[in-house]
């Protein structure tokens, strides 16, 4: 057995996004119990100049679609960032899961050597697929999923790390 | 070129821990400027029943030493969890970086198939090295590094995602 670009990306994204859906269900149940609107959580943030929960979900899923598309040598699909409600945010996560389910291991074969060009801070930066996955896509993805979790945790939602890890 | 267990772990941990040291330097400079003790940050947390900054650093580094030791088939070193000050926490991060610098790529060759046994919630669970790295070590490591960042961000430290990503 050897490790593959597919194994390091698609099952990882799938697992963490599935856990995130379950975390959002717990948040919604808590909101119903306490009788507040989940839009409060969608707009919650950890610092005034940090993006809110809904933005964390959008960017986490952006990294998913960006990563698997670029590694497969495909156009990155454009998804308008219009989601606000929990239902809309869950639909966006599901859209990312649906995209992941279409990726075959063979689509990413050899993608460790594929040259990936990104716009970072206005500059074009080119790196190989392995560097892109390990130094850009995964740390960014985990950053936004963890921050989404932390925003809910900071707002009293009864979740624990086991919900995050799955 | 193929991707390796080494490439997916040691450079990733090294990069993120190095970024974390720089983030702590910024936090210390901010504390000096505002004339408060960094021990306030060591004890800061995002929820009353969540572990504080110092615990996030301890657990992040635990996952580093646990991961590279287990994958290499070595005993996991025991580090007492006594760090409280920023200097002590930085020393712990440096200890993890020093350990990482001793790991050779060949030490982790074939570790994707190595059987790893963990105690999870009182039960022994065995998984292969690839599953351990992708589903346990990395998501846990990123969780604690991101949460450490978020605690500082939540306390007004002037850092941004670029500091996290490096």
Short mmCIF file of C-alpha atoms in Angstrom, two decimals:
data_model
loop_
_atom_site.label_atom_id
_atom_site.label_comp_id
_atom_site.label_asym_id
_atom_site.label_seq_id
_atom_site.Cartn_x
_atom_site.Cartn_y
_atom_site.Cartn_z
CA UNK A 1 0.00 0.00 0.00
CA UNK A 2 1.18 3.52 -0.69
CA UNK A 3 -0.45 6.76 0.24
CA UNK A 4 -2.11 8.77 -2.46
CA UNK A 5 -3.14 12.34 -3.13
CA UNK A 6 -6.71 11.06 -3.19
CA UNK A 7 -6.39 9.39 0.22
CA UNK A 8 -4.92 12.53 1.74
CA UNK A 9 -7.71 14.77 0.46
CA UNK A 10 -11.10 13.40 -0.57
CA UNK A 11 -11.84 11.10 2.42
CA UNK A 12 -10.46 13.77 4.77
CA UNK A 13 -12.70 16.52 3.39
CA UNK A 14 -15.67 14.16 3.30
CA UNK A 15 -15.23 13.10 6.90
CA UNK A 16 -14.78 16.59 8.29
CA UNK A 17 -17.68 18.08 6.33
CA UNK A 18 -19.96 15.25 7.41
CA UNK A 19 -18.99 15.93 11.02
CA UNK A 20 -19.69 19.62 10.46
CA UNK A 21 -23.24 18.83 9.30
CA UNK A 22 -23.82 16.89 12.52
CA UNK A 23 -22.40 19.77 14.57
CA UNK A 24 -24.80 22.18 12.86
CA UNK A 25 -27.69 19.87 13.68
CA UNK A 26 -26.71 20.04 17.35
CA UNK A 27 -26.47 23.82 17.14
CA UNK A 28 -29.92 24.00 15.58
CA UNK A 29 -31.42 21.78 18.27
CA UNK A 30 -29.83 23.98 20.94
CA UNK A 31 -31.20 27.12 19.30
CA UNK A 32 -34.68 25.61 19.14
CA UNK A 33 -34.47 24.64 22.78
CA UNK A 34 -33.32 28.10 23.83
CA UNK A 35 -35.71 29.74 21.36
CA UNK A 36 -33.25 31.84 19.38
CA UNK A 37 -32.80 32.11 15.63
CA UNK A 38 -29.85 30.22 14.14
CA UNK A 39 -29.16 33.36 12.07
CA UNK A 40 -27.55 34.67 15.26
CA UNK A 41 -25.05 31.82 14.97
CA UNK A 42 -24.57 32.37 11.22
CA UNK A 43 -23.45 35.92 12.01
CA UNK A 44 -21.42 35.09 15.14
CA UNK A 45 -17.67 35.69 15.11
CA UNK A 46 -14.72 35.42 17.52
CA UNK A 47 -13.40 38.93 16.87
CA UNK A 48 -15.05 41.97 15.29
CA UNK A 49 -12.72 41.82 12.27
CA UNK A 50 -12.91 38.07 11.79
CA UNK A 51 -15.39 36.49 9.38
CA UNK A 52 -18.59 35.06 10.85
CA UNK A 53 -19.68 31.45 10.99
CA UNK A 54 -21.34 31.58 7.58
CA UNK A 55 -18.10 32.87 6.04
CA UNK A 56 -16.11 30.09 7.66
CA UNK A 57 -18.40 27.54 6.00
CA UNK A 58 -18.14 29.27 2.63
CA UNK A 59 -14.35 29.41 2.70
CA UNK A 60 -13.97 25.86 4.03
CA UNK A 61 -16.05 24.59 1.10
CA UNK A 62 -14.19 26.90 -1.31
CA UNK A 63 -10.97 25.16 -0.34
CA UNK A 64 -12.59 21.78 -0.94
CA UNK A 65 -13.83 22.58 -4.44
CA UNK A 66 -10.62 24.46 -5.25
CA UNK A 67 -8.41 21.64 -4.08
CA UNK A 68 -10.03 18.68 -5.80
CA UNK A 69 -10.66 20.63 -9.00
CA UNK A 70 -7.13 22.01 -9.29
CA UNK A 71 -5.53 18.67 -8.44
CA UNK A 72 -7.69 16.99 -11.10
CA UNK A 73 -6.75 19.67 -13.63
CA UNK A 74 -10.34 20.90 -13.90
CA UNK A 75 -11.88 24.34 -13.76
CA UNK A 76 -12.77 25.38 -10.22
CA UNK A 77 -16.58 25.78 -10.09
CA UNK A 78 -17.82 29.21 -9.06
CA UNK A 79 -20.34 29.22 -6.22
CA UNK A 80 -21.93 32.55 -5.31
CA UNK A 81 -21.39 33.37 -1.64
CA UNK A 82 -25.01 34.06 -0.79
CA UNK A 83 -25.72 31.56 2.00
CA UNK A 84 -27.02 32.95 5.28
CA UNK A 85 -29.41 30.52 6.92
CA UNK A 86 -28.42 27.20 8.42
CA UNK A 87 -30.40 25.45 5.67
CA UNK A 88 -28.50 27.33 3.00
CA UNK A 89 -25.16 26.65 4.68
CA UNK A 90 -25.96 22.97 5.01
CA UNK A 91 -26.90 22.89 1.33
CA UNK A 92 -23.50 24.38 0.49
CA UNK A 93 -21.72 21.74 2.56
CA UNK A 94 -23.82 19.08 0.82
CA UNK A 95 -22.85 20.56 -2.56
CA UNK A 96 -19.20 20.13 -1.59
CA UNK A 97 -19.88 16.55 -0.45
CA UNK A 98 -21.64 15.83 -3.75
CA UNK A 99 -18.66 17.19 -5.66
CA UNK A 100 -16.30 15.03 -3.57
CA UNK A 101 -18.38 11.95 -4.35
CA UNK A 102 -17.72 12.45 -8.08
CA UNK A 103 -13.93 12.43 -7.67
CA UNK A 104 -12.27 9.13 -8.50
CA UNK A 105 -8.90 8.18 -7.05
CA UNK A 106 -7.55 8.01 -10.61
CA UNK A 107 -8.54 11.66 -11.19
CA UNK A 108 -5.83 12.69 -8.72
CA UNK A 109 -3.16 10.18 -9.77
CA UNK A 110 0.12 12.00 -10.26
CA UNK A 111 -1.34 15.29 -9.05
CA UNK A 112 1.53 15.62 -6.55
CA UNK A 113 3.62 16.84 -9.52
CA UNK A 114 0.95 18.94 -11.23
CA UNK A 115 1.83 22.63 -11.31
CA UNK A 116 -0.84 24.63 -9.51
CA UNK A 117 -1.05 28.40 -9.94
CA UNK A 118 -2.85 30.41 -7.29
CA UNK A 119 -3.49 34.09 -6.81
CA UNK A 120 -2.18 34.97 -3.37
CA UNK A 121 -2.40 38.58 -2.32
CA UNK A 122 -2.62 39.73 -5.92
CA UNK A 123 0.42 37.74 -7.07
CA UNK A 124 0.42 34.52 -9.05
CA UNK A 125 2.24 31.78 -7.20
CA UNK A 126 2.97 28.39 -8.72
CA UNK A 127 3.65 25.29 -6.67
CA UNK A 128 3.41 21.54 -7.15
CA UNK A 129 0.29 19.66 -6.13
CA UNK A 130 1.80 18.13 -3.01
CA UNK A 131 2.90 21.53 -1.71
CA UNK A 132 -0.50 22.96 -2.56
CA UNK A 133 -2.33 20.19 -0.71
CA UNK A 134 -0.11 20.12 2.38
CA UNK A 135 0.75 23.80 2.76
CA UNK A 136 -2.34 25.55 1.41
CA UNK A 137 -5.48 23.48 0.99
CA UNK A 138 -5.38 21.33 4.13
CA UNK A 139 -4.22 23.97 6.66
CA UNK A 140 -6.78 26.42 5.28
CA UNK A 141 -9.55 23.85 5.29
CA UNK A 142 -8.83 22.81 8.88
CA UNK A 143 -8.54 26.44 9.92
CA UNK A 144 -12.05 27.28 8.76
CA UNK A 145 -13.68 24.06 9.98
CA UNK A 146 -12.09 24.48 13.42
CA UNK A 147 -13.03 28.15 13.57
CA UNK A 148 -16.63 27.31 12.64
CA UNK A 149 -16.62 24.79 15.49
CA UNK A 150 -15.03 27.31 17.88
CA UNK A 151 -17.60 29.99 17.07
CA UNK A 152 -20.39 27.59 18.03
CA UNK A 153 -18.50 26.44 21.12
CA UNK A 154 -17.93 30.08 22.13
CA UNK A 155 -21.71 30.54 21.89
CA UNK A 156 -22.48 27.72 24.28
CA UNK A 157 -23.44 24.97 21.85
CA UNK A 158 -22.97 21.65 23.68
CA UNK A 159 -20.39 20.06 21.38
CA UNK A 160 -16.99 18.56 22.06
CA UNK A 161 -13.91 17.59 20.13
CA UNK A 162 -15.40 14.20 19.47
CA UNK A 163 -18.03 15.92 17.31
CA UNK A 164 -15.25 17.59 15.35
CA UNK A 165 -13.12 14.47 14.93
CA UNK A 166 -16.06 12.12 14.32
CA UNK B 1 7.87 11.80 -7.30
CA UNK B 2 5.44 10.17 -4.93
CA UNK B 3 4.05 11.51 -1.69
CA UNK B 4 5.34 10.07 1.52
CA UNK B 5 4.24 9.72 5.12
CA UNK B 6 7.21 11.90 6.00
CA UNK B 7 6.17 14.65 3.58
CA UNK B 8 2.62 14.66 4.90
CA UNK B 9 3.71 14.98 8.53
CA UNK B 10 7.16 16.30 9.51
CA UNK B 11 7.37 19.41 7.25
CA UNK B 12 3.70 20.18 8.02
CA UNK B 13 4.20 20.06 11.79
CA UNK B 14 7.46 22.00 11.50
CA UNK B 15 5.91 24.76 9.44
CA UNK B 16 2.84 25.22 11.62
CA UNK B 17 4.79 25.16 14.90
CA UNK B 18 7.27 27.68 13.53
CA UNK B 19 4.35 29.94 12.59
CA UNK B 20 2.94 29.47 16.08
CA UNK B 21 6.18 30.70 17.65
CA UNK B 22 5.97 33.86 15.53
CA UNK B 23 2.32 34.33 16.52
CA UNK B 24 3.30 34.07 20.19
CA UNK B 25 5.99 36.71 19.65
CA UNK B 26 3.34 39.06 18.26
CA UNK B 27 1.09 38.33 21.23
CA UNK B 28 3.94 39.05 23.63
CA UNK B 29 4.73 42.36 21.92
CA UNK B 30 1.05 43.32 22.11
CA UNK B 31 0.92 42.44 25.81
CA UNK B 32 4.04 44.51 26.48
CA UNK B 33 2.54 47.44 24.59
CA UNK B 34 -0.73 47.20 26.50
CA UNK B 35 1.09 46.41 29.74
CA UNK B 36 -0.61 43.16 30.65
CA UNK B 37 0.94 39.85 31.66
CA UNK B 38 1.01 37.14 28.98
CA UNK B 39 -0.13 34.72 31.70
CA UNK B 40 -3.59 36.19 31.03
CA UNK B 41 -3.31 34.82 27.49
CA UNK B 42 -1.93 31.47 28.70
CA UNK B 43 -5.11 31.04 30.73
CA UNK B 44 -7.53 32.46 28.15
CA UNK B 45 -10.17 30.18 26.63
CA UNK B 46 -13.11 30.41 24.22
CA UNK B 47 -15.63 28.72 26.50
CA UNK B 48 -15.56 28.06 30.25
CA UNK B 49 -15.31 24.30 29.71
CA UNK B 50 -12.73 24.45 26.93
CA UNK B 51 -9.02 24.16 27.62
CA UNK B 52 -6.99 27.37 27.79
CA UNK B 53 -4.27 28.54 25.41
CA UNK B 54 -1.52 26.75 27.32
CA UNK B 55 -3.44 23.47 27.07
CA UNK B 56 -3.90 23.92 23.33
CA UNK B 57 -0.12 24.23 22.95
CA UNK B 58 0.50 21.17 25.12
CA UNK B 59 -1.95 19.00 23.20
CA UNK B 60 -0.81 20.23 19.78
CA UNK B 61 2.76 19.26 20.65
CA UNK B 62 1.54 15.97 22.17
CA UNK B 63 0.07 15.06 18.81
CA UNK B 64 3.35 15.92 17.11
CA UNK B 65 5.50 13.75 19.35
CA UNK B 66 2.86 11.01 19.39
CA UNK B 67 2.54 10.97 15.62
CA UNK B 68 6.17 10.87 14.58
CA UNK B 69 7.12 8.45 17.35
CA UNK B 70 4.30 6.01 16.67
CA UNK B 71 4.82 6.13 12.92
CA UNK B 72 8.53 5.45 13.43
CA UNK B 73 7.73 2.56 15.78
CA UNK B 74 9.36 4.28 18.73
CA UNK B 75 8.24 4.91 22.27
CA UNK B 76 6.29 8.17 22.63
CA UNK B 77 8.33 10.44 24.92
CA UNK B 78 6.53 11.62 28.05
CA UNK B 79 6.56 15.35 28.63
CA UNK B 80 5.12 16.62 31.92
CA UNK B 81 2.36 19.17 31.30
CA UNK B 82 3.73 21.89 33.54
CA UNK B 83 4.14 24.83 31.14
CA UNK B 84 2.39 28.05 32.07
CA UNK B 85 4.40 31.06 30.94
CA UNK B 86 4.95 32.06 27.34
CA UNK B 87 8.65 31.23 27.73
CA UNK B 88 7.79 27.74 28.96
CA UNK B 89 5.25 27.22 26.19
CA UNK B 90 7.73 28.38 23.56
CA UNK B 91 10.29 25.97 24.99
CA UNK B 92 7.77 23.15 24.61
CA UNK B 93 7.14 24.07 20.99
CA UNK B 94 10.90 24.21 20.44
CA UNK B 95 11.24 20.76 22.02
CA UNK B 96 8.74 19.45 19.48
CA UNK B 97 10.63 21.18 16.66
CA UNK B 98 13.88 19.64 17.90
CA UNK B 99 12.27 16.21 17.92
CA UNK B 100 10.97 16.74 14.37
CA UNK B 101 14.46 17.68 13.21
CA UNK B 102 15.74 14.27 14.29
CA UNK B 103 13.21 12.37 12.15
CA UNK B 104 14.57 11.10 8.83
CA UNK B 105 12.28 10.40 5.89
CA UNK B 106 13.46 6.79 6.00
CA UNK B 107 12.24 6.48 9.61
CA UNK B 108 8.66 6.75 8.34
CA UNK B 109 9.03 4.63 5.19
CA UNK B 110 6.21 2.11 5.04
CA UNK B 111 4.56 3.57 8.14
CA UNK B 112 1.27 3.85 6.19
CA UNK B 113 0.85 0.13 6.88
CA UNK B 114 2.18 0.07 10.43
CA UNK B 115 -0.47 -0.94 12.95
CA UNK B 116 -0.96 1.83 15.50
CA UNK B 117 -2.81 1.19 18.74
CA UNK B 118 -4.30 4.13 20.61
CA UNK B 119 -6.30 4.47 23.77
CA UNK B 120 -9.45 6.35 22.82
CA UNK B 121 -12.00 6.89 25.55
CA UNK B 122 -10.60 4.02 27.59
CA UNK B 123 -10.71 1.56 24.67
CA UNK B 124 -7.78 0.34 22.63
CA UNK B 125 -8.27 1.06 18.97
CA UNK B 126 -5.92 -0.20 16.26
CA UNK B 127 -5.61 1.42 12.85
CA UNK B 128 -3.02 1.61 10.10
CA UNK B 129 -0.55 4.47 9.98
CA UNK B 130 -2.25 6.27 7.10
CA UNK B 131 -5.60 6.28 8.89
CA UNK B 132 -3.89 7.40 12.08
CA UNK B 133 -2.13 10.28 10.33
CA UNK B 134 -5.10 11.47 8.26
CA UNK B 135 -7.99 10.86 10.66
CA UNK B 136 -6.38 11.38 14.06
CA UNK B 137 -3.03 13.12 14.19
CA UNK B 138 -3.50 15.83 11.56
CA UNK B 139 -7.09 16.88 12.37
CA UNK B 140 -6.22 16.98 16.08
CA UNK B 141 -3.02 18.90 15.48
CA UNK B 142 -4.76 21.49 13.29
CA UNK B 143 -7.62 21.74 15.78
CA UNK B 144 -5.34 22.76 18.63
CA UNK B 145 -3.10 25.06 16.58
CA UNK B 146 -6.14 26.84 15.14
CA UNK B 147 -7.79 27.09 18.54
CA UNK B 148 -4.60 28.55 20.03
CA UNK B 149 -4.66 31.14 17.23
CA UNK B 150 -8.37 31.83 17.78
CA UNK B 151 -7.93 32.37 21.50
CA UNK B 152 -5.32 35.05 20.81
CA UNK B 153 -7.45 36.57 18.04
CA UNK B 154 -10.44 36.61 20.38
CA UNK B 155 -8.28 38.58 22.83
CA UNK B 156 -7.44 41.27 20.32
CA UNK B 157 -3.94 40.20 19.28
CA UNK B 158 -3.27 41.76 15.85
CA UNK B 159 -2.70 38.59 13.84
CA UNK B 160 -4.27 37.35 10.64
CA UNK B 161 -4.58 34.11 8.75
CA UNK B 162 -1.30 34.82 7.00
CA UNK B 163 0.43 34.42 10.37
CA UNK B 164 -1.22 31.04 10.77
CA UNK B 165 -0.47 29.81 7.25
CA UNK B 166 3.03 31.32 7.08
#
